[in-house]
Amino acid sequence: MNLSQDELRSMYRTMVSIRNFEETVKQAFAKGHIPGFVHLYVGEEAIATGVCTALRASDTITSTHRGHGHCIAKGCDMNSMMAEIYGKATGLCKGKGGSMHIADVGKGMLGANGIVGGGPPLACGAGLTSVVTGSGDVCACFFGDGACEQGTFHESANLAAIWNLPVIFVAENNGYAQSTPATYHCAIENIAERAASYGIPGAVVDGSDVFAVHEAAVEAVKRARAGQGPSLLECKTYRHHGHFEGDQQTYKDDLYKSVSQGKDSIRDFRALVTQHGWFTAEELDAIDREAEQAVEEALAFAESSPVPQVEEVTSDVYVSYP
Amino acid sequence: MAVATAARTITIAEALNESIRLEMRADPKIVIMGEDIAGGAQVEHLEDDEAWGGVMGVTKGLVHEFGRERVLDTPISEAAFIGAAVGAAATGLRPIAELMFCGFLGSCLDSLLNQGSKLRYMFGGKAMVPVTIRTMIGGGFRAAAQHAQTLYPMFANIPGLKVVAPSNAADAKGLLTASIRDDDPVIFCEHITMYTMKGEVPGGEHIVPIGKAAIARPGSDVTLLGVSLTAVHALKAAESLAEEGIDAEVIDLRTVSPLDEETILASVQKTGRLVIVDEANPLCGLASHIAGMVASRGFHWLRAPVGMVTAPHSPVPFSPVLEDAYLPNPEKVVAAVKETCAHAS
Ligand SMILES: Cc1ncc(C[n+]2csc(CCOP(=O)(O)OP(=O)(O)O)c2C)c(N)n1
Ligand SMILES: [Mg+2]
């Protein structure tokens, strides 16, 4: 493995930050402190982490309704993220977007998305910008198994292929689209096989193995940066909580539940790096505490922040109007 | 499941479910499809009672009674399944399709804009497209810009589509039944915050005709017009105006297209004042359309400018303080009525 200590540390910090952030959001939501819908990324941390650690700061990502993990992995500030989820003026989007539209364009995070299948065309656009400006940046496009059935995914994969765009399509296959199993909504078992119909590379990886995800992402990013076009990376994963908070999950069968419970990317990471003697358990515990503290701080920041001024209702609709 | 024969108090969600259930019993050509409208496709035994029945539970229990052949979960492929509902309607079925949120119109617009609405016309009257598209509209759920839109003006702008939006449980049942039986494509708009609202609903068959507005409250001083949730706001506003000696007549539009111009004009002739309450965006919207219609057909009866309480020309914001400021409410209606009534006649 050619990852430095620093890279490993940062990977671990990202994963535990996401886990902590999401469990904190879950509790705050249960207490009625968070308005609207929230979709949690618990169980899928290794995907955003493995992919984003293969990117550089100027690269971009597109995300989904389940976007908090992608944000954290791309370096968004957790204080402003939590404030956004709370609908506060200090939020990343001034409280105008909320959980489903959380974004930080300056960080290359082109937005969570309330529209399933909304991301892939935007990712093609980011890829086109890179090609035309010669920036060499790539765009990682995250989307769920459910989104793979949208025309926008198929059209975008083909467009990226014929225009040779630097886009990495990352399918997060957690087995369900809301309550509908992927075995029903998808005609084939492996989404990655669809790559063949666009003439691009497709690979399946274990989405709870951050190293496997990272390695596959590095490969795809290398190709994209070298002008060799898009790739499709399917990460098999498990959603530990409901589709959204409040979902009773009666549709999850026992097999899914037991396999899902047995999958824990953070536990596996800890076991591996301590076995190899790269880190001690104490060092990792210290990172856990740092992450916990950072999330606690984010929560306090969100709770104590002011709500937006009502004038904001009509600002930002246009750059200039009339 | 037995359906009551006598009137009783039930929620809008239950009223919609009852309408679909009764129609599906009566007509084997009716199928219903949408994302998770049954839920848990292929998961064993979920048909019994545990299936989702749609995100809001409106279609709960239907798969148990009618089976997966007629209650179809779909992939997240709106272009394909809304289009398939249109195609099935054109070839002999009478499908009901659920477009979960009306904002997802973006993902299936062609089926409605270029196919479903136009087949009959383009084919010289030789096609019929009896499809019903149920879809959620409205804010108040803190669902933000893509999941809180009110798009009935966009649908109504398309010739060939009928557009319906009930404000209470009885109308929800009666209008949905009329929509399912209608031989044209109908967009049936359900307000996201209203599913748990209760009202008295007739048992058995109940039909409310498409295209007929209701006088929800008779009055003489001013006409308040709303549709869906804004009809409820108008009624609440009328109650508090009554305490201040203003006797408002409330029209519940019920159908956006075809528009019941006669009921509106008759009321304006009586009251001489009109305030329209509309949750949709204002530019080229429902409120401006009705104001224009009244200006051109009933100008001589107006004693004051037409008042309009609408959403602003902006997307729906997330933060509760912003969304509350964005949305029409009874207080805004009362203020608009007072302004209208302050005009000398
Ligand atoms: C165009 C569109 N259709 C439907 C929905 C409603 N919806 C939100 S998330 C979701 C399931 C998405 O499943 P998947 O893509 O697998 O992502 P996951 O939730 O599993 O991360 C659905 C149907 C939506 N937001 N947008
Ligand atoms: Mg999924």
XYZ file of C-alpha atoms and ligand atoms in Angstrom:
694
model
C 0.000 0.000 0.000
C 1.505 3.335 -0.968
C -0.294 5.604 1.443
C 1.661 7.806 3.822
C 0.988 7.964 7.567
C -0.582 11.360 7.038
C -2.861 10.059 4.315
C -3.917 7.139 6.457
C -4.570 9.418 9.394
C -6.635 11.740 7.277
C -8.622 8.816 5.861
C -9.425 7.592 9.317
C -10.311 11.061 10.553
C -12.675 11.538 7.613
C -14.454 8.244 8.238
C -14.953 8.783 11.946
C -15.961 12.393 11.382
C -18.662 11.270 8.973
C -19.888 8.560 11.349
C -19.968 10.970 14.263
C -21.554 13.754 12.309
C -24.322 11.478 11.062
C -25.071 9.914 14.432
C -25.253 13.412 15.899
C -27.617 14.539 13.152
C -29.719 11.449 13.849
C -30.107 12.379 17.513
C -30.796 16.012 16.797
C -33.420 15.012 14.238
C -35.083 12.657 16.716
C -35.313 15.553 19.168
C -37.078 17.625 16.532
C -34.233 20.095 16.138
C -33.736 19.559 12.408
C -36.387 20.544 9.883
C -37.268 18.622 6.721
C -35.784 15.375 5.485
C -32.402 13.878 6.390
C -30.780 10.874 4.738
C -27.805 9.453 6.624
C -24.579 8.052 5.183
C -23.762 5.689 8.063
C -22.316 2.459 6.669
C -21.117 4.067 3.442
C -18.296 6.220 4.858
C -15.522 4.328 3.082
C -16.817 5.292 -0.367
C -16.717 9.072 -0.052
C -13.480 8.767 1.893
C -11.741 6.385 -0.491
C -12.730 8.402 -3.552
C -12.102 11.895 -2.198
C -8.648 10.991 -0.896
C -7.813 10.168 -4.516
C -8.798 13.703 -5.568
C -6.994 17.012 -5.305
C -8.544 20.170 -3.882
C -9.417 21.669 -7.288
C -11.251 18.524 -8.425
C -15.017 18.552 -8.113
C -17.711 16.161 -6.935
C -21.445 15.875 -7.453
C -23.514 14.315 -4.726
C -26.951 13.039 -3.827
C -29.725 13.455 -1.260
C -27.419 11.406 1.015
C -24.696 14.014 0.790
C -23.224 14.804 4.221
C -20.454 12.220 3.876
C -19.429 13.504 0.454
C -19.244 17.039 1.876
C -17.027 16.075 4.785
C -14.760 13.973 2.584
C -14.337 16.893 0.167
C -13.294 19.142 3.014
C -16.415 21.164 3.776
C -16.458 22.884 7.132
C -18.550 20.877 9.600
C -19.693 23.932 11.544
C -21.215 25.511 8.448
C -22.569 22.136 7.349
C -24.405 21.574 10.604
C -25.673 25.152 10.557
C -27.040 24.547 7.057
C -28.826 21.409 8.178
C -30.338 23.477 10.993
C -31.437 26.185 8.545
C -29.250 28.879 10.085
C -27.831 32.040 8.516
C -24.287 30.793 9.118
C -24.920 27.662 7.050
C -22.962 26.794 3.915
C -25.959 27.960 1.843
C -27.205 30.607 4.316
C -29.919 28.163 5.404
C -31.593 28.286 2.006
C -30.715 24.764 0.885
C -30.712 22.463 3.902
C -29.519 18.871 4.057
C -30.631 17.970 0.539
C -28.897 20.919 -1.145
C -25.829 21.338 0.978
C -22.985 22.599 -1.221
C -19.664 24.391 -1.218
C -18.654 25.298 -4.735
C -15.396 26.822 -3.490
C -14.401 23.407 -2.200
C -15.439 21.707 -5.434
C -18.533 20.266 -3.776
C -21.204 20.904 -6.390
C -24.097 20.089 -4.155
C -26.147 17.397 -2.596
C -29.115 16.901 -4.882
C -32.795 16.376 -4.231
C -33.278 14.990 -7.704
C -32.239 11.370 -8.091
C -30.122 11.376 -11.238
C -29.533 15.124 -11.031
C -25.780 14.753 -10.596
C -24.437 12.884 -13.640
C -25.214 15.583 -16.247
C -23.660 18.227 -13.969
C -20.579 16.043 -13.653
C -20.286 15.936 -17.442
C -20.422 19.713 -17.391
C -17.628 19.893 -14.841
C -15.647 17.484 -16.999
C -16.224 19.654 -20.053
C -15.034 22.732 -18.178
C -11.876 20.883 -17.280
C -11.261 19.876 -20.898
C -11.978 23.308 -22.362
C -9.963 25.236 -19.785
C -7.213 22.634 -19.671
C -7.301 22.585 -15.867
C -6.729 18.854 -15.671
C -9.321 18.581 -12.906
C -11.573 15.575 -12.683
C -15.109 15.259 -11.385
C -16.260 12.391 -9.190
C -19.974 11.794 -9.569
C -21.619 9.953 -6.667
C -25.047 8.385 -7.130
C -27.076 5.497 -5.752
C -28.176 2.211 -7.262
C -31.628 3.743 -7.694
C -30.184 6.588 -9.739
C -28.685 4.080 -12.155
C -32.186 3.614 -13.571
C -32.535 7.256 -14.548
C -32.023 8.173 -18.166
C -29.702 10.945 -17.032
C -27.180 8.377 -15.827
C -27.154 6.461 -19.114
C -27.083 9.592 -21.240
C -24.293 11.091 -19.165
C -22.148 7.969 -19.208
C -22.418 7.876 -22.973
C -21.783 11.602 -23.343
C -18.741 11.431 -21.094
C -17.482 8.498 -23.129
C -17.848 10.080 -26.571
C -16.434 13.400 -25.366
C -13.734 11.667 -23.385
C -14.572 13.620 -20.257
C -12.590 13.317 -17.005
C -15.509 11.973 -14.965
C -15.528 9.136 -12.448
C -19.008 7.694 -12.058
C -19.243 6.258 -8.558
C -22.297 4.049 -8.047
C -23.014 3.574 -4.359
C -24.952 0.336 -4.477
C -26.464 -0.061 -1.021
C -29.028 -2.560 -2.243
C -32.061 -0.320 -1.948
C -33.733 2.673 -3.473
C -36.010 3.728 -0.628
C -37.868 0.456 0.065
C -37.242 -1.059 -3.361
C -34.468 -3.659 -3.556
C -31.870 -3.275 -6.290
C -32.571 -6.901 -7.219
C -35.994 -5.691 -8.355
C -35.246 -2.281 -9.865
C -32.134 -3.319 -11.739
C -32.106 -5.939 -14.508
C -28.530 -6.995 -13.806
C -26.614 -7.753 -10.656
C -23.594 -5.553 -11.213
C -24.169 -1.975 -12.284
C -20.506 -1.814 -13.300
C -21.295 -4.149 -16.211
C -23.178 -1.306 -17.821
C -19.813 0.314 -18.495
C -19.414 -2.089 -21.411
C -22.295 -0.455 -23.257
C -20.529 2.911 -23.105
C -17.148 1.469 -23.938
C -15.585 2.586 -20.659
C -13.893 0.637 -17.846
C -16.178 -0.654 -15.104
C -15.140 -2.165 -11.781
C -16.879 -3.573 -8.737
C -15.308 -2.963 -5.347
C -16.213 -3.650 -1.740
C -17.576 -0.313 -0.610
C -16.786 -0.984 3.011
C -13.090 -1.429 2.254
C -11.670 2.068 2.102
C -8.394 0.802 0.632
C -10.116 -1.035 -2.202
C -12.247 2.000 -3.000
C -9.225 4.261 -2.857
C -7.128 2.064 -5.111
C -9.859 1.811 -7.747
C -10.463 5.560 -7.541
C -6.769 6.341 -7.967
C -6.751 4.251 -11.119
C -9.848 5.984 -12.526
C -8.532 9.437 -11.635
C -5.200 8.660 -13.315
C -6.977 7.698 -16.527
C -9.236 10.728 -16.408
C -6.394 13.156 -15.804
C -4.383 11.589 -18.583
C -7.201 12.336 -21.021
C -8.346 8.727 -21.265
C -11.927 9.474 -20.335
C -14.494 8.326 -17.813
C -14.790 5.191 -15.681
C -17.592 3.553 -13.764
C -16.854 2.373 -10.263
C -19.504 0.378 -8.443
C -19.108 0.234 -4.677
C -21.152 -2.472 -2.989
C -22.290 -1.085 0.322
C -24.915 -1.170 3.061
C -27.129 1.539 4.426
C -27.171 1.009 8.179
C -30.132 3.285 8.916
C -33.427 3.978 7.210
C -33.823 5.616 3.819
C -34.606 8.788 5.689
C -34.928 9.333 9.396
C -38.301 8.018 10.466
C -38.290 5.065 8.045
C -39.344 1.844 9.826
C -37.326 -0.313 7.364
C -39.777 -3.227 7.322
C -38.512 -4.090 3.849
C -34.984 -4.980 4.969
C -34.681 -8.752 5.042
C -32.741 -10.655 7.682
C -29.858 -11.405 5.374
C -29.347 -7.724 4.549
C -29.606 -6.793 8.198
C -27.067 -9.354 9.342
C -24.569 -8.709 6.545
C -24.971 -4.989 7.020
C -24.343 -5.256 10.749
C -21.189 -7.223 10.073
C -19.818 -4.512 7.775
C -17.955 -1.711 9.458
C -15.295 0.069 7.476
C -14.027 1.916 10.525
C -13.599 -1.234 12.603
C -11.863 -2.955 9.680
C -9.530 -0.013 9.159
C -8.582 -0.017 12.818
C -7.898 -3.740 12.802
C -5.718 -3.529 9.720
C -3.582 -0.548 10.647
C -2.996 -1.730 14.206
C -2.143 -5.242 13.028
C 0.482 -3.779 10.739
C 1.728 -1.576 13.533
C 1.129 1.611 11.517
C -0.907 3.100 14.331
C -1.573 2.188 17.923
C -5.120 1.898 19.212
C -4.386 4.900 21.446
C -3.440 7.053 18.470
C -6.680 6.119 16.765
C -8.677 6.758 19.926
C -7.182 10.226 20.040
C -8.430 10.866 16.505
C -11.860 9.581 17.564
C -11.935 12.121 20.381
C -10.839 14.944 18.082
C -13.605 14.062 15.661
C -16.164 13.842 18.446
C -15.108 17.238 19.709
C -15.248 18.776 16.251
C -18.786 17.485 15.765
C -19.861 18.658 19.202
C -18.500 22.055 18.325
C -20.385 21.993 15.027
C -23.597 21.210 16.863
C -23.071 24.008 19.362
C -22.250 26.379 16.511
C -25.426 25.430 14.640
C -27.623 25.676 17.696
C -26.319 29.085 18.729
C -26.310 30.589 15.230
C -28.953 33.116 14.176
C -31.728 32.284 11.734
C -31.635 34.031 8.345
C -33.229 37.434 7.755
C -36.486 37.186 5.826
C -35.041 39.399 3.052
C -33.081 36.316 2.044
C -36.260 34.763 0.605
C -35.854 36.715 -2.617
C -32.078 37.202 -2.757
C -29.801 35.004 -4.900
C -32.504 34.119 -7.420
C -30.537 35.887 -10.145
C -27.211 37.664 -10.401
C -29.160 40.690 -11.595
C -32.883 41.190 -12.152
C -34.730 42.854 -13.776
C -60.946 -4.305 3.302
C -64.547 -3.199 3.621
C -65.372 0.320 2.534
C -68.017 2.117 4.569
C -71.317 2.898 2.922
C -72.170 5.784 5.253
C -70.342 9.072 5.657
C -67.638 9.234 8.315
C -64.669 11.363 9.262
C -61.404 10.249 7.663
C -58.139 11.792 6.505
C -57.366 12.988 2.997
C -54.892 10.104 2.638
C -57.631 7.629 3.563
C -60.107 9.303 1.237
C -57.678 9.012 -1.683
C -56.984 5.381 -0.845
C -60.705 4.661 -0.738
C -61.289 6.242 -4.121
C -58.531 4.208 -5.752
C -59.663 1.013 -4.044
C -63.273 1.367 -5.152
C -62.311 2.249 -8.707
C -59.852 -0.645 -8.957
C -62.544 -3.030 -7.719
C -64.934 -1.811 -10.341
C -62.586 -1.633 -13.319
C -59.910 -4.276 -13.988
C -58.310 -1.952 -16.542
C -57.038 0.274 -13.749
C -53.428 -0.294 -12.734
C -51.434 1.904 -10.403
C -47.706 2.502 -10.570
C -45.017 4.567 -8.925
C -41.910 4.499 -6.769
C -42.573 2.427 -3.627
C -46.356 2.762 -4.038
C -46.501 -0.843 -2.894
C -42.982 -0.952 -1.460
C -40.510 -3.734 -0.868
C -40.982 -5.332 -4.279
C -39.892 -8.983 -4.204
C -39.508 -8.976 -0.439
C -41.515 -11.941 0.820
C -44.733 -11.433 2.762
C -44.473 -7.673 2.625
C -47.771 -7.529 0.717
C -49.647 -8.451 3.857
C -49.496 -5.175 5.690
C -45.924 -4.011 5.999
C -45.378 -2.498 2.576
C -44.770 1.232 2.330
C -47.822 2.149 0.305
C -46.037 5.197 -1.085
C -43.912 7.728 0.804
C -47.027 9.191 2.394
C -48.832 5.872 2.845
C -51.669 6.869 0.509
C -51.638 3.575 -1.406
C -51.143 1.371 1.647
C -52.948 -1.953 1.474
C -53.669 -1.799 -2.253
C -51.033 -4.383 -3.111
C -52.563 -6.716 -0.544
C -55.933 -6.534 -2.270
C -54.947 -6.229 -5.933
C -51.546 -7.916 -6.096
C -48.288 -6.897 -7.692
C -49.765 -7.290 -11.207
C -51.935 -4.215 -10.773
C -49.961 -2.332 -8.112
C -46.572 -1.803 -9.669
C -43.475 -0.545 -7.948
C -41.246 1.207 -10.458
C -37.547 1.925 -10.666
C -36.575 5.589 -10.329
C -37.243 6.068 -14.029
C -39.907 8.749 -14.263
C -39.420 9.279 -17.977
C -40.052 5.592 -18.584
C -42.937 4.860 -16.233
C -44.910 8.092 -16.593
C -44.449 7.601 -20.328
C -45.542 3.979 -19.994
C -48.673 5.080 -18.140
C -49.446 7.399 -21.060
C -48.786 4.609 -23.559
C -50.901 2.136 -21.619
C -53.725 4.677 -21.462
C -53.535 5.162 -25.213
C -53.840 1.402 -25.732
C -56.731 0.547 -23.463
C -55.723 0.617 -19.807
C -56.767 3.311 -17.350
C -53.553 3.805 -15.389
C -52.924 5.851 -12.277
C -49.284 6.869 -11.943
C -47.682 8.582 -9.000
C -45.124 11.284 -9.656
C -43.966 11.477 -6.042
C -43.198 15.207 -6.003
C -44.347 17.552 -8.758
C -40.761 18.842 -9.009
C -39.910 15.492 -10.579
C -41.831 16.756 -13.584
C -38.348 17.706 -14.715
C -37.525 14.028 -15.061
C -40.554 13.091 -17.193
C -41.712 16.255 -18.892
C -41.710 14.857 -22.413
C -44.338 12.231 -21.606
C -46.717 14.926 -20.443
C -45.740 17.895 -22.608
C -45.272 16.192 -25.958
C -47.028 12.846 -25.656
C -49.891 12.502 -23.168
C -51.322 15.970 -23.644
C -51.076 16.053 -27.420
C -51.753 12.561 -28.767
C -55.478 13.091 -29.080
C -55.084 16.405 -30.900
C -52.242 15.372 -33.173
C -54.050 12.177 -34.140
C -57.150 14.104 -35.132
C -59.193 12.964 -32.163
C -58.463 9.307 -32.814
C -56.651 8.666 -29.548
C -57.767 8.774 -25.961
C -55.373 9.021 -23.020
C -57.297 8.284 -19.807
C -54.359 8.506 -17.415
C -54.331 10.048 -13.939
C -51.057 11.391 -12.589
C -51.139 11.884 -8.822
C -48.468 14.250 -7.596
C -47.508 16.159 -4.454
C -47.401 19.929 -4.391
C -46.706 22.552 -1.812
C -44.472 23.815 0.934
C -44.529 23.758 4.693
C -42.646 20.490 5.100
C -39.213 22.198 5.069
C -38.465 20.111 2.004
C -36.636 22.925 0.154
C -36.460 24.113 -3.424
C -36.881 20.881 -5.380
C -39.466 19.157 -3.149
C -41.823 21.988 -2.221
C -42.921 23.392 -5.540
C -46.437 24.237 -6.619
C -46.509 23.645 -10.340
C -50.193 23.491 -11.293
C -49.819 26.615 -13.468
C -47.147 24.835 -15.511
C -49.394 21.836 -16.032
C -52.402 24.026 -16.750
C -50.427 25.891 -19.380
C -50.321 22.712 -21.444
C -53.455 22.248 -23.591
C -54.739 18.701 -23.295
C -54.074 18.246 -19.589
C -56.728 18.692 -16.921
C -55.464 19.857 -13.528
C -57.212 19.191 -10.243
C -56.296 20.150 -6.652
C -58.709 19.322 -3.792
C -58.786 21.120 -0.436
C -60.638 18.626 1.761
C -61.185 14.914 2.264
C -64.594 14.647 0.581
C -63.374 16.464 -2.521
C -60.183 14.417 -2.501
C -62.241 11.254 -2.873
C -64.782 12.688 -5.268
C -62.336 14.460 -7.539
C -59.938 11.536 -7.685
C -62.791 9.250 -8.698
C -63.812 11.734 -11.394
C -60.181 11.981 -12.543
C -59.768 8.227 -12.836
C -63.001 7.960 -14.830
C -62.150 10.941 -17.026
C -61.074 10.076 -20.558
C -58.403 12.797 -20.675
C -55.073 12.965 -18.879
C -55.571 14.503 -15.434
C -52.864 15.859 -13.165
C -54.137 15.363 -9.635
C -52.301 17.617 -7.151
C -52.112 16.637 -3.478
C -50.748 19.130 -0.967
C -47.911 17.657 1.098
C -49.144 19.126 4.396
C -52.771 18.062 3.990
C -52.747 14.243 4.021
C -53.655 14.021 7.700
C -56.422 16.629 7.515
C -59.736 15.068 8.398
C -63.186 15.652 7.069
C -66.508 13.966 6.571
C -66.458 11.782 3.481
C -69.417 9.985 1.880
C -69.147 6.194 1.864
C -69.456 4.201 -1.355
C -69.339 5.894 -4.716
C -68.699 9.634 -4.517
C -67.967 11.856 -7.484
C -67.145 15.551 -7.589
C -67.148 16.793 -11.174
C -63.950 18.186 -12.685
C -64.187 21.825 -13.722
C -66.653 23.010 -11.078
C -65.545 25.370 -8.331
C -67.309 25.318 -4.966
C -68.656 28.207 -2.935
C -67.051 27.097 0.299
C -68.571 30.012 2.215
C -71.168 32.428 0.935
C -70.578 36.135 1.595
C -71.274 39.558 0.177
C -68.375 41.969 0.733
C -65.421 40.388 -1.029
C -64.603 37.195 -2.923
C -61.656 35.148 -1.670
C -60.428 32.549 -4.128
C -58.052 29.706 -3.286
C -57.237 26.178 -4.371
C -55.868 23.237 -2.415
C -54.296 24.572 0.817
C -54.910 28.202 -0.114
C -58.666 27.512 -0.103
C -58.208 26.460 3.532
C -56.270 29.670 4.208
C -59.073 31.666 2.577
C -61.682 30.015 4.806
C -59.649 30.740 7.922
C -59.157 34.332 6.817
C -62.895 34.669 6.182
C -63.617 33.581 9.748
C -61.413 36.235 11.273
C -62.672 38.853 8.816
C -66.223 38.045 9.916
C -65.276 39.057 13.451
C -64.309 42.436 12.048
C -67.546 42.808 10.134
C -66.258 41.840 6.681
C -68.404 39.173 5.053
C -66.200 37.254 2.644
C -67.350 34.737 0.062
C -64.840 31.920 -0.397
C -64.441 30.092 -3.687
C -62.585 26.799 -3.594
C -61.464 26.439 -7.169
C -60.983 22.624 -6.954
C -60.006 22.445 -10.626
C -57.328 24.648 -12.190
C -58.026 23.465 -15.736
C -60.691 23.686 -17.065
C -61.240 26.890 -15.107
C -64.759 27.542 -13.794
C -64.927 31.138 -14.993
C -68.679 31.443 -14.484
C -68.587 30.732 -10.750
C -65.782 33.262 -10.297
C -67.526 35.948 -12.334
C -70.882 35.435 -10.624
C -69.231 35.911 -7.250
C -67.336 39.005 -8.335
C -70.551 40.430 -9.735
C -72.068 40.007 -6.295
C -69.160 41.264 -4.147
C -67.290 43.666 -6.452
C -63.972 42.699 -4.868
C -61.600 39.823 -5.448
C -58.555 38.537 -3.582
C -56.802 35.499 -5.059
C -54.630 33.261 -2.890
C -52.161 31.057 -4.736
C -49.103 29.173 -3.491
C -47.529 29.021 -6.952
C -44.959 31.483 -8.279
C -46.621 34.618 -9.612
C -45.165 35.171 -13.082
C -47.584 33.778 -15.690
C -49.329 32.084 -12.773
C -52.817 31.112 -11.683
C -53.508 34.313 -9.757
C -52.453 36.551 -12.618
C -54.440 34.468 -15.068
C -57.633 34.755 -13.039
C -57.036 38.467 -12.418
C -56.666 38.897 -16.180
C -59.782 36.882 -16.896
C -61.815 38.947 -14.426
C -60.357 42.187 -15.798
C -61.405 41.259 -19.297
C -64.806 39.729 -18.535
C -65.912 41.397 -15.298
C -64.084 44.729 -15.145
C -67.309 46.701 -14.735
C -68.164 44.844 -11.512
C -64.823 45.474 -9.813
C -64.858 48.166 -7.164
C -61.180 47.761 -6.254
C -58.014 46.360 -7.838
C -57.792 42.572 -7.646
C -55.698 41.549 -4.624
C -53.188 38.737 -4.995
C -51.466 36.760 -2.254
C -48.919 34.492 -3.913
C -45.482 33.071 -3.369
C -42.725 35.474 -4.476
C -40.800 34.989 -7.714
C -38.196 32.776 -6.070
C -37.590 29.100 -5.353
C -38.839 27.713 -2.029
C -36.257 28.294 0.726
C -35.359 25.617 3.288
C -35.044 27.446 6.588
C -38.385 27.486 8.446
C -38.312 31.266 8.984
C -37.742 31.792 5.278
C -40.299 29.234 4.147
C -42.913 30.733 6.455
C -42.235 34.156 4.972
C -42.431 32.668 1.468
C -45.779 30.920 1.814
C -49.242 32.472 1.752
C -51.089 32.219 5.078
C -54.397 33.408 6.548
C -52.809 36.540 8.057
C -51.488 37.636 4.667
C -54.943 37.052 3.201
C -56.617 39.141 5.890
C -54.169 41.983 5.241
C -54.789 41.820 1.493
C -58.549 41.846 1.993
C -58.336 44.903 4.223
C -56.308 46.698 1.601
C -58.824 45.789 -1.071
C -61.736 46.858 1.095
C -60.030 50.159 1.937
C -60.395 51.250 -1.691
C -63.301 53.638 -2.073
C -65.895 52.147 -4.379
C -36.240 12.312 -9.767
C -36.495 11.788 -8.404
N -37.312 10.728 -8.257
C -37.585 10.242 -7.032
C -37.056 10.815 -5.917
C -37.423 10.314 -4.531
N -36.295 9.600 -3.945
C -35.394 10.232 -3.173
S -34.138 9.250 -2.751
C -34.801 7.939 -3.564
C -34.101 6.630 -3.560
C -32.731 6.766 -4.090
O -32.114 5.537 -4.100
P -30.588 5.405 -4.466
O -30.311 6.144 -5.722
O -30.255 3.981 -4.433
O -29.845 6.188 -3.314
P -29.817 5.828 -1.751
O -30.968 6.522 -1.126
O -29.885 4.368 -1.610
O -28.517 6.399 -1.283
C -35.997 8.296 -4.171
C -36.855 7.404 -4.945
C -36.224 11.938 -6.108
N -35.700 12.599 -5.073
N -35.947 12.384 -7.354
Mg -29.529 2.814 -2.889
